Tab-separated table of C-alpha atoms in Angstrom:
chain	number	residue	atom	x	y	z
A	63	ASP	CA	11.105	7.751	2.344
A	64	GLY	CA	10.353	5.311	-0.457
A	65	GLY	CA	6.906	3.869	-0.691
A	66	ILE	CA	3.489	3.758	-2.279
A	67	THR	CA	0.857	6.398	-1.763
A	68	GLN	CA	-2.826	6.098	-2.467
A	69	SER	CA	-5.260	8.920	-2.269
A	70	PRO	CA	-7.740	9.612	-0.951
A	71	LYS	CA	-8.076	7.195	1.972
A	72	TYR	CA	-11.877	7.405	1.872
A	73	LEU	CA	-13.932	8.218	-1.218
A	74	PHE	CA	-17.668	8.592	-1.645
A	75	ARG	CA	-19.427	8.712	-5.001
A	76	LYS	CA	-22.937	8.597	-6.301
A	77	GLU	CA	-24.083	5.605	-8.277
A	78	GLY	CA	-23.463	5.994	-12.002
A	79	GLN	CA	-20.410	8.228	-11.664
A	80	ASN	CA	-16.938	7.235	-12.770
A	81	VAL	CA	-14.215	7.687	-10.177
A	82	THR	CA	-10.422	7.540	-10.450
A	83	LEU	CA	-8.209	6.222	-7.656
A	84	SER	CA	-4.648	7.441	-7.475
A	85	CYS	CA	-1.554	5.267	-6.921
A	86	GLU	CA	1.988	6.650	-6.937
A	87	GLN	CA	5.259	4.897	-6.092
A	88	ASN	CA	8.805	6.197	-5.737
A	89	LEU	CA	10.437	2.782	-5.400
A	90	ASN	CA	11.483	2.765	-9.061
A	91	HIS	CA	9.537	-0.477	-9.534
A	92	ASP	CA	8.544	-1.561	-13.028
A	93	ALA	CA	5.477	-3.581	-12.048
A	94	MET	CA	2.314	-2.232	-10.461
A	95	TYR	CA	-0.955	-3.902	-9.461
A	96	TRP	CA	-4.493	-3.104	-8.416
A	97	TYR	CA	-6.410	-5.375	-6.059
A	98	ARG	CA	-9.897	-5.253	-4.662
A	99	GLN	CA	-10.845	-6.513	-1.211
A	100	ASP	CA	-14.375	-7.119	0.047
A	101	PRO	CA	-15.215	-7.531	3.757
A	102	GLY	CA	-13.826	-10.754	5.198
A	103	GLN	CA	-12.265	-11.765	1.895
A	104	GLY	CA	-8.791	-11.999	0.451
A	105	LEU	CA	-7.515	-9.732	-2.303
A	106	ARG	CA	-8.479	-10.186	-5.956
A	107	LEU	CA	-6.412	-8.851	-8.835
A	108	ILE	CA	-8.063	-6.246	-11.079
A	109	TYR	CA	-5.256	-5.101	-13.417
A	110	TYR	CA	-1.493	-5.225	-13.488
A	111	SER	CA	1.258	-3.550	-15.444
A	112	GLN	CA	4.759	-4.876	-15.888
A	113	ILE	CA	6.100	-1.876	-17.760
A	114	VAL	CA	5.136	1.634	-18.831
A	115	ASN	CA	2.461	1.815	-21.540
A	116	ASP	CA	1.507	-1.813	-21.053
A	117	PHE	CA	-1.050	-3.473	-18.771
A	118	GLN	CA	-3.068	-6.685	-18.556
A	119	LYS	CA	-6.409	-7.664	-17.117
A	120	GLY	CA	-6.474	-9.547	-13.854
A	121	ASP	CA	-9.222	-11.823	-12.580
A	122	ILE	CA	-11.944	-9.181	-12.134
A	123	ALA	CA	-11.229	-6.425	-14.682
A	124	GLU	CA	-14.814	-5.860	-15.854
A	125	GLY	CA	-16.008	-2.357	-15.053
A	126	TYR	CA	-12.497	-1.025	-14.422
A	127	SER	CA	-9.879	0.717	-16.552
A	128	VAL	CA	-6.255	1.711	-15.996
A	129	SER	CA	-3.449	3.631	-17.628
A	130	ARG	CA	0.311	3.486	-17.214
A	131	GLU	CA	1.771	6.583	-18.831
A	132	LYS	CA	4.510	7.007	-16.233
A	133	LYS	CA	6.550	4.463	-14.331
A	134	GLU	CA	5.589	5.903	-10.968
A	135	SER	CA	1.837	6.210	-11.554
A	136	PHE	CA	-0.930	3.631	-12.139
A	137	PRO	CA	-4.387	5.204	-11.722
A	138	LEU	CA	-7.502	3.023	-11.601
A	139	THR	CA	-10.871	4.215	-12.897
A	140	VAL	CA	-13.971	2.575	-11.512
A	141	THR	CA	-16.603	3.028	-14.188
A	142	SER	CA	-20.371	3.045	-13.943
A	143	ALA	CA	-20.287	-0.414	-15.541
A	144	GLN	CA	-18.880	-1.904	-12.352
A	145	LYS	CA	-21.966	-3.388	-10.709
A	146	ASN	CA	-20.747	-3.458	-7.110
A	147	PRO	CA	-17.938	-0.907	-6.753
A	148	THR	CA	-18.056	-0.418	-2.976
A	149	ALA	CA	-14.854	-2.047	-1.690
A	150	PHE	CA	-11.350	-1.506	-0.350
A	151	TYR	CA	-8.874	-0.935	-3.197
A	152	LEU	CA	-5.183	-1.688	-2.815
A	153	CYS	CA	-2.314	-0.770	-5.085
A	154	ALA	CA	1.021	-2.605	-5.039
A	155	SER	CA	4.328	-2.526	-6.848
A	156	SER	CA	7.233	-4.893	-7.321
A	157	GLU	CA	10.454	-5.295	-9.192
A	158	PRO	CA	9.766	-8.219	-11.544
A	159	SER	CA	13.362	-8.599	-12.496
A	160	GLY	CA	14.076	-9.373	-8.872
A	161	LYS	CA	14.189	-13.053	-8.070
A	162	TYR	CA	11.476	-13.175	-5.440
A	163	ASN	CA	9.047	-10.549	-6.650
A	164	GLU	CA	8.015	-9.278	-3.234
A	165	GLN	CA	5.095	-6.870	-3.528
A	166	PHE	CA	4.850	-3.638	-1.583
A	167	PHE	CA	1.361	-2.349	-0.849
A	168	GLY	CA	-0.069	1.102	-0.381
A	169	PRO	CA	-2.432	2.019	2.482
A	170	GLY	CA	-5.550	1.529	0.353
A	171	THR	CA	-8.586	3.575	-0.669
A	172	ARG	CA	-11.991	2.700	0.719
A	173	LEU	CA	-14.605	3.509	-1.928
A	174	THR	CA	-18.265	3.789	-1.027
A	175	VAL	CA	-20.844	4.249	-3.739
A	176	LEU	CA	-24.094	5.690	-2.450
B	1228	ASP	CA	-0.171	-21.506	-8.615
B	1229	ALA	CA	-1.025	-24.074	-5.969
B	1230	LYS	CA	-3.867	-23.591	-3.522
B	1231	THR	CA	-3.343	-23.169	0.228
B	1232	THR	CA	-5.482	-24.054	3.251
B	1233	GLN	CA	-5.290	-22.168	6.540
B	1234	PRO	CA	-7.398	-22.228	9.724
B	1235	PRO	CA	-9.766	-19.244	9.747
B	1236	SER	CA	-8.738	-18.006	13.192
B	1237	MET	CA	-6.302	-18.519	16.046
B	1238	ASP	CA	-5.629	-17.000	19.446
B	1239	CYS	CA	-2.267	-16.473	21.081
B	1240	ALA	CA	-1.220	-15.081	24.447
B	1241	GLU	CA	1.001	-12.023	24.393
B	1242	GLY	CA	4.665	-12.959	24.721
B	1243	ARG	CA	4.131	-16.535	23.601
B	1244	ALA	CA	5.049	-17.990	20.235
B	1245	ALA	CA	2.359	-17.922	17.575
B	1246	ASN	CA	2.496	-20.901	15.192
B	1247	LEU	CA	0.390	-20.445	12.072
B	1248	PRO	CA	-0.015	-23.535	9.876
B	1249	CYS	CA	-0.578	-23.719	6.152
B	1250	ASN	CA	-1.276	-26.718	3.929
B	1251	HIS	CA	-0.167	-26.661	0.285
B	1252	SER	CA	-0.276	-30.295	-0.742
B	1253	THR	CA	-0.259	-29.560	-4.500
B	1254	ILE	CA	2.815	-27.350	-4.428
B	1255	SER	CA	5.159	-27.731	-7.385
B	1256	GLY	CA	8.924	-27.984	-7.231
B	1257	ASN	CA	9.490	-24.431	-8.444
B	1258	GLU	CA	6.904	-22.773	-6.219
B	1259	TYR	CA	7.838	-20.713	-3.195
B	1260	VAL	CA	5.845	-20.256	0.004
B	1261	TYR	CA	5.196	-16.597	0.843
B	1262	TRP	CA	3.625	-15.109	3.938
B	1263	TYR	CA	1.973	-11.708	4.130
B	1264	ARG	CA	-0.079	-10.145	6.896
B	1265	GLN	CA	-2.750	-7.471	6.880
B	1266	ILE	CA	-3.543	-5.355	9.871
B	1267	HIS	CA	-7.116	-4.115	9.830
B	1268	SER	CA	-7.814	-1.527	7.105
B	1269	GLN	CA	-4.190	-1.386	5.965
B	1270	GLY	CA	-2.335	-2.793	2.975
B	1271	PRO	CA	-0.758	-6.243	3.286
B	1272	GLN	CA	2.838	-6.448	4.472
B	1273	TYR	CA	5.388	-8.992	3.293
B	1274	ILE	CA	6.766	-11.160	6.108
B	1275	ILE	CA	8.920	-13.959	4.731
B	1276	HIS	CA	9.237	-16.519	1.971
B	1277	GLY	CA	11.025	-19.821	1.366
B	1278	LEU	CA	11.479	-22.687	-1.071
B	1279	LYS	CA	12.509	-25.742	0.947
B	1280	ASN	CA	14.895	-24.654	3.647
B	1281	ASN	CA	13.747	-23.087	6.879
B	1282	GLU	CA	14.048	-19.316	6.877
B	1283	THR	CA	14.326	-16.686	9.580
B	1284	ASN	CA	14.297	-12.914	9.508
B	1285	GLU	CA	13.678	-10.131	11.991
B	1286	MET	CA	9.927	-10.662	11.863
B	1287	ALA	CA	9.403	-14.404	11.840
B	1288	SER	CA	10.597	-17.907	11.070
B	1289	LEU	CA	9.268	-20.173	8.345
B	1290	ILE	CA	9.395	-23.934	8.746
B	1291	ILE	CA	8.692	-25.979	5.614
B	1292	THR	CA	8.208	-29.738	5.900
B	1293	GLU	CA	10.566	-32.003	4.011
B	1294	ASP	CA	7.862	-33.000	1.510
B	1295	ARG	CA	6.927	-29.291	1.156
B	1296	LYS	CA	3.239	-30.050	1.521
B	1297	SER	CA	2.851	-27.817	4.552
B	1298	SER	CA	4.577	-25.011	6.396
B	1299	THR	CA	4.369	-23.083	9.656
B	1300	LEU	CA	4.953	-19.403	10.247
B	1301	ILE	CA	6.328	-18.725	13.710
B	1302	LEU	CA	6.156	-15.384	15.475
B	1303	PRO	CA	8.499	-16.100	18.385
B	1304	HIS	CA	7.192	-13.555	20.899
B	1305	ALA	CA	3.787	-12.321	19.789
B	1306	THR	CA	2.730	-8.798	20.730
B	1307	LEU	CA	-0.658	-7.101	20.542
B	1308	ARG	CA	0.539	-5.385	17.356
B	1309	ASP	CA	0.821	-8.775	15.666
B	1310	THR	CA	-2.968	-9.075	15.662
B	1311	ALA	CA	-3.759	-9.328	11.937
B	1312	VAL	CA	-4.878	-11.620	9.140
B	1313	TYR	CA	-1.996	-13.799	7.945
B	1314	TYR	CA	-1.963	-15.044	4.366
B	1315	CYS	CA	0.002	-18.031	3.108
B	1316	ILE	CA	0.573	-17.868	-0.647
B	1317	VAL	CA	2.262	-20.344	-2.951
B	1318	ARG	CA	3.597	-19.139	-6.277
B	1319	VAL	CA	6.394	-19.369	-8.761
B	1320	ALA	CA	9.000	-16.732	-8.088
B	1321	ASN	CA	9.098	-14.100	-10.816
B	1322	ASN	CA	6.082	-15.630	-12.557
B	1323	GLN	CA	4.520	-13.742	-15.404
B	1324	GLY	CA	2.281	-11.025	-14.081
B	1325	GLY	CA	3.509	-11.561	-10.555
B	1326	LYS	CA	0.013	-11.721	-9.128
B	1327	LEU	CA	-0.562	-12.940	-5.606
B	1328	ILE	CA	-3.541	-15.221	-5.028
B	1329	PHE	CA	-4.867	-14.433	-1.570
B	1330	GLY	CA	-7.116	-16.918	0.209
B	1331	GLN	CA	-9.048	-15.946	3.302
B	1332	GLY	CA	-6.042	-16.292	5.595
B	1333	THR	CA	-5.854	-16.864	9.345
B	1334	GLU	CA	-7.078	-14.148	11.662
B	1335	LEU	CA	-4.616	-14.111	14.555
B	1336	SER	CA	-5.755	-12.483	17.795
B	1337	VAL	CA	-3.013	-11.802	20.326
B	1338	LYS	CA	-4.502	-11.386	23.771
B	1339	PRO	CA	-2.973	-9.795	26.895
Protein backbone atom coordinates (compact mmCIF):
# COMPACT_ATOMS: atom_id res chain seq x y z
CA ASP A 1 0.00 0.00 0.00
CA GLY A 2 1.26 3.47 -0.85
CA GLY A 3 1.40 6.03 1.88
CA ILE A 4 3.34 8.04 4.41
CA THR A 5 4.77 6.60 7.58
CA GLN A 6 5.93 8.50 10.61
CA SER A 7 7.68 6.96 13.53
CA PRO A 8 7.41 6.74 16.40
CA LYS A 9 3.80 7.66 17.19
CA TYR A 10 4.73 8.92 20.65
CA LEU A 11 8.14 10.29 21.63
CA PHE A 12 9.42 11.53 24.96
CA ARG A 13 12.64 13.47 25.41
CA LYS A 14 14.36 15.40 28.12
CA GLU A 15 14.73 19.13 27.80
CA GLY A 16 17.93 20.14 26.02
CA GLN A 17 18.18 17.02 23.87
CA ASN A 18 17.92 17.03 20.10
CA VAL A 19 15.44 14.57 18.63
CA THR A 20 14.85 13.42 15.05
CA LEU A 21 11.40 12.53 13.72
CA SER A 22 11.17 10.14 10.82
CA CYS A 23 8.99 10.58 7.71
CA GLU A 24 9.01 8.14 4.80
CA GLN A 25 6.77 8.04 1.72
CA ASN A 26 6.44 5.51 -1.08
CA LEU A 27 4.10 7.61 -3.22
CA ASN A 28 6.96 8.77 -5.46
CA HIS A 29 6.09 12.37 -4.58
CA ASP A 30 8.66 15.10 -5.15
CA ALA A 31 7.42 17.49 -2.47
CA MET A 32 7.39 16.87 1.26
CA TYR A 33 6.35 19.04 4.21
CA TRP A 34 6.57 19.24 7.97
CA TYR A 35 3.82 20.85 10.02
CA ARG A 36 3.39 21.44 13.71
CA GLN A 37 0.04 21.40 15.50
CA ASP A 38 -0.63 22.67 19.01
CA PRO A 39 -3.78 21.77 20.98
CA GLY A 40 -6.90 23.34 19.49
CA GLN A 41 -4.95 24.99 16.69
CA GLY A 42 -4.54 24.51 12.97
CA LEU A 43 -1.33 23.31 11.36
CA ARG A 44 1.69 25.56 10.86
CA LEU A 45 4.38 24.90 8.27
CA ILE A 46 7.91 24.27 9.58
CA TYR A 47 9.90 23.27 6.46
CA TYR A 48 9.16 22.02 2.99
CA SER A 49 11.11 20.44 0.18
CA GLN A 50 10.12 20.44 -3.45
CA ILE A 51 12.95 18.23 -4.65
CA VAL A 52 15.82 16.12 -3.36
CA ASN A 53 18.71 18.08 -1.83
CA ASP A 54 16.65 21.24 -1.61
CA PHE A 55 14.39 22.61 1.14
CA GLN A 56 12.98 25.93 2.32
CA LYS A 57 11.93 27.37 5.64
CA GLY A 58 8.25 27.59 6.42
CA ASP A 59 6.56 29.96 8.85
CA ILE A 60 8.07 28.58 12.07
CA ALA A 61 11.46 27.09 11.15
CA GLU A 62 13.44 28.43 14.13
CA GLY A 63 14.78 25.62 16.29
CA TYR A 64 14.24 22.96 13.62
CA SER A 65 16.39 21.44 10.89
CA VAL A 66 15.72 19.05 8.01
CA SER A 67 17.51 17.11 5.32
CA ARG A 68 16.36 15.67 2.01
CA GLU A 69 19.00 13.24 0.82
CA LYS A 70 16.50 10.80 -0.67
CA LYS A 71 13.21 11.37 -2.43
CA GLU A 72 11.31 9.12 -0.06
CA SER A 73 12.69 10.49 3.22
CA PHE A 74 12.42 13.89 4.95
CA PRO A 75 13.54 13.68 8.59
CA LEU A 76 12.95 16.58 10.98
CA THR A 77 15.30 17.37 13.86
CA VAL A 78 13.91 19.29 16.79
CA THR A 79 16.91 21.00 18.35
CA SER A 80 17.45 22.26 21.86
CA ALA A 81 17.01 25.78 20.45
CA GLN A 82 13.31 25.17 19.95
CA LYS A 83 11.78 26.85 22.99
CA ASN A 84 8.49 24.95 23.13
CA PRO A 85 8.93 21.65 21.27
CA THR A 86 6.04 19.71 22.81
CA ALA A 87 3.50 19.35 19.98
CA PHE A 88 1.96 17.06 17.39
CA TYR A 89 4.16 16.87 14.27
CA LEU A 90 2.73 15.98 10.88
CA CYS A 91 4.54 15.11 7.68
CA ALA A 92 2.91 15.39 4.25
CA SER A 93 3.82 14.87 0.63
CA SER A 94 2.44 15.97 -2.71
CA GLU A 95 3.18 15.90 -6.39
CA PRO A 96 3.80 19.57 -7.24
CA SER A 97 3.70 18.96 -10.93
CA GLY A 98 0.12 17.83 -10.49
CA LYS A 99 -2.44 20.51 -11.14
CA TYR A 100 -4.17 20.51 -7.78
CA ASN A 101 -1.35 19.72 -5.40
CA GLU A 102 -3.37 17.62 -2.99
CA GLN A 103 -1.32 16.81 0.11
CA PHE A 104 -1.26 13.40 1.74
CA PHE A 105 -0.54 13.30 5.46
CA GLY A 106 1.10 10.77 7.71
CA PRO A 107 -0.37 9.67 11.06
CA GLY A 108 1.78 12.11 13.04
CA THR A 109 4.27 11.96 15.91
CA ARG A 110 3.33 13.35 19.29
CA LEU A 111 6.48 14.74 20.93
CA THR A 112 6.58 15.48 24.63
CA VAL A 113 9.60 17.18 26.13
CA LEU A 114 9.88 16.63 29.86
CA ASP B 1 -3.46 33.03 -0.18
CA ALA B 2 -6.81 34.38 0.94
CA LYS B 3 -8.06 34.00 4.49
CA THR B 4 -11.10 31.89 5.42
CA THR B 5 -13.66 32.14 8.22
CA GLN B 6 -15.50 29.13 9.62
CA PRO B 7 -17.79 28.63 12.64
CA PRO B 8 -15.82 27.01 15.47
CA SER B 9 -18.29 24.16 16.02
CA MET B 10 -21.42 22.50 14.69
CA ASP B 11 -23.63 19.57 15.61
CA CYS B 12 -25.40 17.22 13.24
CA ALA B 13 -27.72 14.27 13.78
CA GLU B 14 -26.55 10.94 12.43
CA GLY B 15 -28.02 10.23 9.00
CA ARG B 16 -28.80 13.87 8.29
CA ALA B 17 -26.89 16.15 5.95
CA ALA B 18 -24.10 18.19 7.48
CA ASN B 19 -23.64 21.61 5.85
CA LEU B 20 -20.38 23.31 6.78
CA PRO B 21 -20.03 26.94 5.68
CA CYS B 22 -16.89 28.86 4.85
CA ASN B 23 -16.41 32.53 4.03
CA HIS B 24 -13.54 33.60 1.76
CA SER B 25 -14.50 37.09 0.68
CA THR B 26 -10.98 38.04 -0.48
CA ILE B 27 -10.52 35.05 -2.76
CA SER B 28 -8.70 35.74 -6.01
CA GLY B 29 -9.70 34.50 -9.43
CA ASN B 30 -6.98 31.85 -9.57
CA GLU B 31 -7.50 30.49 -6.07
CA TYR B 32 -9.17 27.17 -5.39
CA VAL B 33 -11.23 26.19 -2.36
CA TYR B 34 -9.95 23.03 -0.65
CA TRP B 35 -11.48 21.08 2.20
CA TYR B 36 -9.59 18.78 4.53
CA ARG B 37 -10.71 17.08 7.72
CA GLN B 38 -8.82 15.84 10.75
CA ILE B 39 -10.09 13.13 12.99
CA HIS B 40 -8.73 13.42 16.51
CA SER B 41 -4.99 12.67 16.77
CA GLN B 42 -4.68 11.70 13.11
CA GLY B 43 -3.25 13.43 10.06
CA PRO B 44 -5.57 15.59 7.96
CA GLN B 45 -7.37 13.95 5.06
CA TYR B 46 -8.18 15.62 1.75
CA ILE B 47 -11.91 15.74 0.99
CA ILE B 48 -12.60 17.85 -2.08
CA HIS B 49 -11.65 21.01 -3.91
CA GLY B 50 -13.17 23.36 -6.49
CA LEU B 51 -12.67 26.59 -8.41
CA LYS B 52 -16.12 27.91 -9.33
CA ASN B 53 -18.30 25.00 -10.31
CA ASN B 54 -19.99 22.77 -7.78
CA GLU B 55 -18.13 19.53 -7.20
CA THR B 56 -19.12 16.11 -5.92
CA ASN B 57 -17.13 13.01 -5.06
CA GLU B 58 -17.68 9.89 -3.00
CA MET B 59 -17.11 11.76 0.24
CA ALA B 60 -18.88 15.07 -0.13
CA SER B 61 -20.25 17.87 -2.28
CA LEU B 62 -18.86 21.38 -2.54
CA ILE B 63 -21.13 24.29 -3.36
CA ILE B 64 -19.40 27.56 -4.28
CA THR B 65 -21.46 30.74 -4.59
CA GLU B 66 -21.49 32.55 -7.90
CA ASP B 67 -19.37 35.41 -6.54
CA ARG B 68 -17.00 32.82 -4.98
CA LYS B 69 -16.97 34.65 -1.67
CA SER B 70 -18.30 31.67 0.25
CA SER B 71 -18.76 27.94 -0.04
CA THR B 72 -20.47 25.05 1.72
CA LEU B 73 -19.21 21.53 2.23
CA ILE B 74 -22.05 19.01 2.34
CA LEU B 75 -21.79 15.56 3.87
CA PRO B 76 -25.06 14.08 2.59
CA HIS B 77 -25.62 11.40 5.23
CA ALA B 78 -23.39 12.08 8.22
CA THR B 79 -22.18 9.15 10.31
CA LEU B 80 -20.50 9.06 13.71
CA ARG B 81 -17.19 8.53 11.89
CA ASP B 82 -17.55 11.95 10.28
CA THR B 83 -16.95 13.59 13.65
CA ALA B 84 -13.80 15.64 13.01
CA VAL B 85 -12.40 19.13 12.54
CA TYR B 86 -13.07 20.38 9.01
CA TYR B 87 -10.71 22.90 7.44
CA CYS B 88 -11.56 25.19 4.54
CA ILE B 89 -8.44 26.41 2.75
CA VAL B 90 -8.10 28.81 -0.15
CA ARG B 91 -4.96 28.71 -2.26
CA VAL B 92 -3.54 28.91 -5.72
CA ALA B 93 -3.28 25.48 -7.26
CA ASN B 94 0.33 24.40 -7.71
CA ASN B 95 1.61 27.50 -5.92
CA GLN B 96 5.26 27.69 -5.07
CA GLY B 97 5.97 25.70 -1.96
CA GLY B 98 2.50 24.23 -1.96
CA LYS B 99 1.91 25.05 1.68
CA LEU B 100 -1.55 24.80 3.16
CA ILE B 101 -2.61 27.55 5.55
CA PHE B 102 -4.85 25.94 8.15
CA GLY B 103 -7.16 28.08 10.25
CA GLN B 104 -8.88 26.69 13.31
CA GLY B 105 -11.57 24.92 11.30
CA THR B 106 -15.05 23.76 12.31
CA GLU B 107 -15.37 20.98 14.85
CA LEU B 108 -18.26 18.84 13.63
CA SER B 109 -19.93 16.55 16.16
CA VAL B 110 -22.24 13.92 14.71
CA LYS B 111 -24.63 12.69 17.36
CA PRO B 112 -26.74 9.50 17.42
